[in-house]
Short mmCIF file of C-alpha atoms in Angstrom, two decimals:
data_model
loop_
_atom_site.label_atom_id
_atom_site.label_comp_id
_atom_site.label_asym_id
_atom_site.label_seq_id
_atom_site.Cartn_x
_atom_site.Cartn_y
_atom_site.Cartn_z
CA MET A 166 11.12 1.11 24.13
CA ILE A 167 10.71 2.82 20.95
CA GLU A 168 14.13 0.94 19.55
CA MET A 169 12.46 -2.36 20.41
CA LYS A 170 9.38 -1.54 18.53
CA ILE A 171 11.36 -0.17 15.71
CA ASN A 172 13.58 -3.48 15.54
CA LYS A 173 10.54 -5.62 15.62
CA THR A 174 9.27 -3.66 12.54
CA LYS A 175 12.39 -4.45 10.93
CA TRP A 176 12.80 -7.81 11.47
CA ILE A 177 9.09 -8.57 10.30
CA LEU A 178 10.12 -6.70 7.04
CA LEU A 179 13.09 -8.51 6.73
CA GLY A 180 10.92 -11.76 7.08
CA PHE A 181 8.78 -10.83 4.15
CA VAL A 182 11.87 -10.22 2.04
CA ALA A 183 13.40 -13.68 2.98
CA LEU A 184 10.05 -15.34 2.72
CA SER A 185 9.78 -14.09 -0.93
CA PHE A 186 13.39 -14.99 -1.80
CA ILE A 187 12.92 -18.63 -0.12
CA LEU A 188 9.75 -19.34 -1.96
CA THR A 189 11.14 -18.27 -5.39
CA MET A 190 14.26 -20.39 -5.16
CA ILE A 191 12.31 -23.45 -3.96
CA VAL A 192 9.94 -23.25 -6.90
CA TYR A 193 12.46 -21.96 -9.53
CA PRO A 194 13.63 -24.87 -11.15
CA ILE A 195 10.21 -25.99 -11.88
CA LEU A 196 8.82 -22.66 -13.19
CA PRO A 197 8.02 -22.03 -16.75
CA ASP A 198 10.22 -20.20 -19.13
CA LYS A 199 7.69 -17.29 -19.44
CA MET A 200 5.46 -16.37 -16.11
CA PRO A 201 2.38 -14.46 -16.14
CA VAL A 202 2.88 -10.96 -14.68
CA HIS A 203 -0.31 -9.18 -15.24
CA TRP A 204 -3.87 -9.83 -15.71
CA ASN A 205 -6.66 -7.57 -17.04
CA TYR A 206 -10.02 -6.98 -15.20
CA HIS A 207 -11.61 -9.73 -16.63
CA GLY A 208 -9.11 -11.93 -14.52
CA GLU A 209 -7.21 -12.91 -17.98
CA ILE A 210 -3.53 -13.01 -18.43
CA ASP A 211 -2.30 -10.34 -20.98
CA SER A 212 1.23 -9.75 -20.16
CA TYR A 213 3.97 -12.40 -19.68
CA ALA A 214 7.68 -11.78 -18.35
CA GLY A 215 10.95 -14.26 -18.52
CA LYS A 216 11.43 -16.42 -16.11
CA PHE A 217 14.06 -14.62 -13.69
CA GLN A 218 12.15 -11.24 -14.22
CA GLY A 219 8.75 -12.92 -13.13
CA ALA A 220 10.36 -14.85 -10.26
CA PHE A 221 12.35 -12.23 -8.70
CA MET A 222 10.56 -8.76 -9.70
CA ILE A 223 8.68 -8.48 -6.15
CA PRO A 224 11.50 -10.02 -3.99
CA ILE A 225 13.83 -7.54 -5.54
CA MET A 226 11.38 -4.94 -4.94
CA LEU A 227 10.78 -5.70 -1.46
CA LEU A 228 14.70 -5.50 -1.14
CA ILE A 229 14.76 -2.22 -2.23
CA PHE A 230 11.79 -1.04 -0.24
CA TYR A 231 13.08 -2.14 2.82
CA PRO A 232 16.02 0.24 3.59
CA LEU A 233 13.87 3.08 1.78
CA PHE A 234 11.02 2.64 4.15
CA ILE A 235 13.14 2.42 7.31
CA TYR A 236 15.34 5.36 6.87
CA LEU A 237 13.04 7.61 4.69
CA PRO A 238 11.72 9.26 7.82
CA ASN A 239 15.59 10.17 8.73
CA ILE A 240 15.91 12.64 5.59
CA ASP A 241 12.11 14.10 6.06
CA PRO A 242 12.51 17.71 7.00
CA ARG A 243 9.56 17.14 9.78
CA ARG A 244 10.92 13.94 10.98
CA LYS A 245 10.39 14.75 14.40
CA ASN A 246 6.73 14.23 13.81
CA TYR A 247 7.20 10.41 12.78
CA LYS A 248 7.58 9.81 16.57
CA LYS A 249 3.99 11.02 16.81
CA PHE A 250 2.78 8.32 14.56
CA GLU A 251 5.35 5.58 14.46
CA GLY A 252 2.83 3.05 15.15
CA ALA A 253 0.68 3.92 12.45
CA TYR A 254 3.86 4.07 10.30
CA ASP A 255 4.92 0.71 11.33
CA THR A 256 1.30 -0.60 10.41
CA ILE A 257 1.49 0.87 6.87
CA ILE A 258 4.60 -0.46 5.70
CA ILE A 259 3.87 -3.89 7.05
CA ALA A 260 0.79 -3.95 5.27
CA ILE A 261 2.26 -3.07 1.97
CA PHE A 262 4.84 -5.75 2.23
CA ALA A 263 2.33 -8.25 3.33
CA PHE A 264 0.32 -7.18 0.52
CA LEU A 265 3.40 -7.46 -2.07
CA THR A 266 4.15 -10.49 -0.66
CA ALA A 267 0.57 -12.40 -1.08
CA MET A 268 0.57 -11.37 -4.73
CA HIS A 269 3.98 -12.66 -5.30
CA VAL A 270 2.65 -15.99 -3.77
CA ILE A 271 -0.36 -15.84 -5.96
CA VAL A 272 2.16 -15.13 -8.98
CA LEU A 273 4.19 -18.29 -8.15
CA SER A 274 1.00 -20.28 -7.92
CA ALA A 275 -0.21 -19.19 -11.25
CA SER A 276 2.94 -19.66 -13.22
CA LEU A 277 2.99 -23.31 -11.35
CA GLY A 278 -0.61 -24.08 -13.06
CA TYR A 279 -2.95 -23.27 -10.25
CA LYS A 280 -6.15 -21.82 -11.25
CA ILE A 281 -5.83 -18.25 -9.97
CA ASP A 282 -8.99 -15.82 -9.82
CA MET A 283 -6.80 -12.74 -9.94
CA THR A 284 -9.42 -10.51 -10.04
CA ALA A 285 -11.04 -11.70 -6.65
CA TYR A 286 -7.45 -12.16 -5.25
CA MET A 287 -6.43 -8.63 -6.03
CA THR A 288 -9.91 -7.17 -4.78
CA ILE A 289 -9.48 -9.00 -1.06
CA GLY A 290 -5.73 -7.75 -0.86
CA LEU A 291 -6.52 -4.35 -2.06
CA SER A 292 -9.70 -3.96 0.10
CA LEU A 293 -7.63 -5.41 3.24
CA LEU A 294 -4.86 -2.94 2.48
CA PHE A 295 -6.96 0.30 2.19
CA ILE A 296 -8.98 -0.94 5.25
CA ILE A 297 -5.95 -0.97 7.03
CA LEU A 298 -4.59 2.32 5.82
CA GLY A 299 -7.87 3.93 6.39
CA ASN A 300 -7.85 2.92 9.93
CA VAL A 301 -4.68 4.52 10.68
CA LEU A 302 -4.66 7.42 8.48
CA THR A 303 -6.14 9.85 10.81
CA ARG A 304 -2.92 9.31 13.19
CA ILE A 305 -0.47 10.36 10.81
CA ARG A 306 1.09 13.96 11.63
CA PRO A 307 2.23 16.16 8.75
CA ASN A 308 5.50 14.91 6.79
CA PHE A 309 6.58 15.09 3.32
CA PHE A 310 6.47 11.47 2.50
CA VAL A 311 3.52 9.65 4.12
CA GLY A 312 -0.28 10.38 4.02
CA ILE A 313 -2.33 12.66 1.91
CA LYS A 314 0.42 14.99 0.41
CA ASN A 315 -0.95 18.25 -1.66
CA PRO A 316 0.05 21.82 -1.61
CA TRP A 317 -3.01 22.45 0.79
CA THR A 318 -2.35 19.71 3.52
CA LEU A 319 1.27 20.47 3.36
CA SER A 320 0.76 24.19 3.89
CA ASP A 321 -1.47 23.91 6.82
CA ASP A 322 -1.63 21.60 9.52
CA ASP A 323 -5.17 21.89 10.68
CA VAL A 324 -6.15 21.37 6.45
CA TRP A 325 -3.58 17.93 6.95
CA LYS A 326 -5.41 16.82 10.12
CA LYS A 327 -9.04 17.49 8.66
CA THR A 328 -8.37 15.75 5.13
CA HIS A 329 -6.66 12.60 6.78
CA ARG A 330 -9.59 12.24 8.85
CA LEU A 331 -11.98 12.42 5.53
CA GLY A 332 -9.59 9.97 4.00
CA GLY A 333 -9.61 7.72 6.58
CA TRP A 334 -13.32 7.28 6.37
CA LEU A 335 -13.25 7.06 2.67
CA PHE A 336 -10.45 4.46 2.59
CA VAL A 337 -12.34 2.06 4.80
CA LEU A 338 -15.54 2.68 2.93
CA VAL A 339 -13.69 1.64 -0.25
CA GLY A 340 -12.12 -1.37 1.18
CA ILE A 341 -15.69 -2.51 2.76
CA LEU A 342 -17.59 -1.78 -0.52
CA GLY A 343 -14.82 -3.91 -2.26
CA LEU A 344 -15.42 -7.01 -0.05
CA PHE A 345 -19.21 -6.62 0.24
CA LEU A 346 -19.44 -6.57 -3.80
CA LEU A 347 -17.34 -9.55 -4.14
CA LEU A 348 -19.85 -11.63 -2.83
CA ILE A 349 -21.95 -10.36 -5.95
CA ASN A 350 -19.43 -10.15 -8.88
CA SER A 351 -15.68 -10.57 -8.58
CA LYS A 352 -15.35 -8.37 -11.99
CA PHE A 353 -17.77 -6.01 -10.81
CA ALA A 354 -16.31 -5.50 -7.34
CA ALA A 355 -12.62 -4.89 -8.93
CA MET A 356 -13.92 -2.19 -11.30
CA SER A 357 -15.88 -0.49 -8.34
CA GLU A 358 -12.83 -0.77 -6.08
CA ILE A 359 -10.76 1.04 -8.69
CA GLY A 360 -13.37 3.67 -9.32
CA GLY A 361 -13.85 4.17 -5.38
CA ILE A 362 -10.09 4.77 -4.94
CA ILE A 363 -9.92 7.06 -7.91
CA ALA A 364 -13.20 8.98 -6.24
CA ALA A 365 -11.77 8.78 -2.80
CA SER A 366 -8.69 10.92 -3.97
CA LEU A 367 -10.38 13.33 -5.78
CA ILE A 368 -13.00 14.19 -2.97
CA VAL A 369 -9.84 14.41 -0.55
CA THR A 370 -7.79 16.65 -3.00
CA ILE A 371 -11.15 18.85 -3.71
CA TYR A 372 -11.87 18.90 0.17
CA SER A 373 -8.34 20.15 1.40
CA TYR A 374 -8.53 22.79 -1.55
CA ILE A 375 -11.95 23.97 -0.32
CA LEU A 376 -10.79 23.97 3.40
CA TYR A 377 -7.27 25.89 2.88
CA LYS A 378 -9.19 28.61 0.85
CA SER A 379 -11.73 28.80 3.22
CA LYS A 380 -9.11 29.32 6.16
CA MET A 381 -7.20 32.02 4.00
CA SER A 382 -10.32 33.83 3.65
CA ASP A 383 -11.03 34.08 7.28
#
């Protein structure tokens, strides 16, 4: 049953890789010589790339990520723990591939002349990604590649568990906040979400340090 689940995840990831390449090859002949690859928080294009780079950057990235994510657990010194959160791990990598594929579709659409509110789309994408990650974060067991990794969480399993519990709640909160603020103003939502991600990262880092110091002093 485990092998079937792993194979299913592999096929889903390969599906995203294939989709990104197929869509690119379909529209490649009509893409402009310069493609937008970066937008500022106002939603304005502020960086361009050549046609080939702009068209194939994300598909090639997905192609590289595929073996990396699939075989990374095999070289982790704590690889036995992956069996305890394989469902969460599958969810994380599928969510990342879905996010990148969606961003690729948006870039292609913008390059073809469609009016794209990148600020709004990025806020929606990141919000949904963080809600998904937050929901599975509490199920991740100690390892060296996935999760909130710092000297204190990696040094103590209890600190890891409590830090990921708080991190899960904060990630979901940041995602929900981004979607809510999007109803008010997309620029404000984008800036608030970036601030929320930074704040959440700082909070869990400080929290893990306090937990570890408290435990060591007992």
